[in-house]
Amino acid sequence: MTRYIEQEDGIFPSVCPLDCPDTCALHVHKEKGKIIKVTGNPDHPVTQGAICNKVRHMAERIYHPDRLTYPMKRIGKKGEGKFARIGWDEAIEEIRNQFQGIAKDYGSEAILPYSFYGNMGLLNADGMDRRFFHRLGSSQLDQTICSIAGNVGFGYTMGITGGTQPEETVDSKLIVIWGANVVSTNMHQVVLAEKARKNGAKVIVIDVHKNQTGKWADWFIPILPGTDAALALGIMHVLFDEALVDEPFLAQYTHGHEELREHVKSYTPDRVAQITGVPKSDIIKLSRMYGTVSPSYIRIGNGLQHHDNGGMAVRSISCLPSLTGQWAVKGGGATKSNGWYARVNQQALARPDLRPNPQARVINMNLLGTALLELQDPPVKALFIYGANPAVVAPDANRVMKGLAREDLFTVVHDLFLTDTAKYADIVLPATSSFENMDLYKSYWHPYIQLQEPVIAKVGESKSNFELFQMLAKTMGFSDEEFLESEEDLVQQALDHPSNPYLKGITFEGLKENSWMKLNLSEEKPFLQKLPTSTGKIELYSEEMKKQGMPPLPTYIPLLEGFDGEHGPAESEKFPLMLITPPNHNFLNSTFSNVEKHQKLEKKPILQIHSQDAKRRGISDGDVVRVWNERGSCELAAKVIDHMLPGVVVSQGLWGEDREKPQAVNKLTPSRIADMGGGATFFSTTVEVIKE
């Protein structure tokens, strides 16, 4: 499909490809075949023409002078970034020879794909690539670096990972943003909340630091990291104690409310205040607001799940709407993710049936350093990285980079830029941007499916993931018809999913005509009547969790590293500060960190430190400080600020290592696995800070 490419001038529909809940509809402005401007499409029912700076400046990234435009082969040491230009035929032949040799000597599981959602398009992130690695019989990657712990925790309560639709929240009277910097990462929720505000709604933000969302709130509540479950349980205590619960709703729609009622008696406001750092009076005030204002809505963010106890934190918060019956009220309830409604036919897309070894090992992507450095059977001898930059984004980055530096590891990176990861590659391949491909997009927040048609011709010799893995399949001798299908074929296969009634009526033809189509949400709250839990109800008490060896009721479990208000620091006094590393406003993980305009907007990587903690260490605003623990260290500029509780330090954004000083904060973060789903524990990090 080239109907937009062939038109050199005009305004064309498009979709934002970034890993963001909003999945904005865009207008791409072209002159002489090149993008000159990106704006929002005002006709989209949710995003309505508003877009963030990241997307507004997307053309600068697409036409960046450092963009890769041809394949390259390493000629220097790994990590140096020295490469020579080669042709596609040579690159593909080298990959084939290496893969075939490794598979012969060690078995196909010695090859590991490593990818994530640098591009959220289903065809390029979940389609032909998956087919190729399944057919190859490679090791399987457990993609757990982002939202899995919270989704599993939410699922234990609700049986699904879907919640309140965003458009309903304009009717909310109380909006609780819990662990989400929506101003920077979900801007259209802010727009909807502002509409609710005009009708009298109040916005409460609960977070570990006063980010842009905290500043926007009517009431900001700072909390100690990793103690969110305790606060949720304290709210439950007050709701039950003061008879602020909806007894008929509990009786009809929930399982275990009597057990929960007894369980939370021990989570008194006094005890919870000691654990969380939230004053007793604020706990009571918050609980009474939540128990008396309706509709009340909770937007659960990604941040709080990146702890050792992250799954249980989301599990605990997800119980709150049941206690006050908010699931039955328009504008009430909660949202962690709404991707469940937009489930496509993943089996048809990825074709796991092509795999000759269905029981092939699974490697958790958070454990990449371990997989590369510790003895495996078979050892990882080849790594194929696309849609990801693990040298900067993965936890315990020093071990990741040490693993990438192995001379006996054959590494291929397919990307738009020579990232920190690509500098360790043997073969670097140029990737297309999303505007050069066809793709299918769903949102994990709003209920619209969108189609991206290519808007511009491919830049240089770049190729999409879809095209690349078709080429690799051909050169590997994979003659299966599944590797000959077109993008249109895969879109139709993905949408053909009768077991998901929400996709009913959504077709390729309809998307081609309209650019987007709304999910079939004909029933207002269908999940209340037919939840896929073992009891068919909202499970405040979970037998499944009990079978898995976890507490069946929401429970506060202290972190392995960090605060425990009842028993003191969980780790020795050597590292007394908790480091939180959330996104900044102008990057998305490491994406855009190499674009000068975005760098100028963020200025430089900083460490926010409380005035009490700074004074104890002789640190003044602007001082260069070293942040360190047993995993590594980095140097940042101190910003002395009281936007969080004492004992907490914050560094926003992921900066690479190609500058004057080491700044990669993931050198400090643990690769431990969270309590649920194999999730990451980025925010359960303890450090010390000293003035340089």
Coordinates of C-alpha atoms in Angstrom, one line a residue, residues 92-93 95-96 99-100 127-136 354 384 465-485:
I92 CA 22.1 -11.5 5.7
E93 CA 24.6 -14.1 4.7
I95 CA 23.7 -13.8 10.0
R96 CA 22.6 -17.1 8.3
F99 CA 22.9 -18.9 13.1
Q100 CA 23.3 -22.2 11.2
G127 CA 4.3 -10.6 13.9
M128 CA 6.9 -11.8 11.4
D129 CA 9.7 -11.6 13.9
R130 CA 7.9 -14.0 16.2
R131 CA 7.2 -16.4 13.3
F132 CA 10.9 -16.4 12.4
F133 CA 12.2 -17.2 15.9
H134 CA 9.5 -19.8 16.5
R135 CA 10.4 -21.5 13.2
L136 CA 14.1 -21.2 14.1
L354 CA 5.8 -23.4 13.7
F384 CA 19.3 -10.6 18.0
N465 CA 11.2 -5.7 11.1
F466 CA 8.5 -7.3 9.0
E467 CA 10.6 -7.1 5.8
L468 CA 13.8 -8.1 7.6
F469 CA 12.5 -11.3 9.1
Q470 CA 10.9 -12.3 5.8
M471 CA 14.4 -11.9 4.3
L472 CA 16.0 -14.0 7.0
A473 CA 13.4 -16.7 6.7
K474 CA 14.1 -17.0 3.0
T475 CA 17.8 -17.1 3.4
M476 CA 17.4 -19.7 6.2
G477 CA 15.4 -21.9 3.8
F478 CA 12.1 -21.5 5.6
S479 CA 9.6 -22.2 2.8
D480 CA 6.5 -22.1 5.0
E481 CA 3.7 -20.0 3.4
E482 CA 3.5 -18.0 6.7
F483 CA 6.7 -16.2 5.6
L484 CA 5.2 -15.2 2.3
E485 CA 2.2 -13.4 3.6

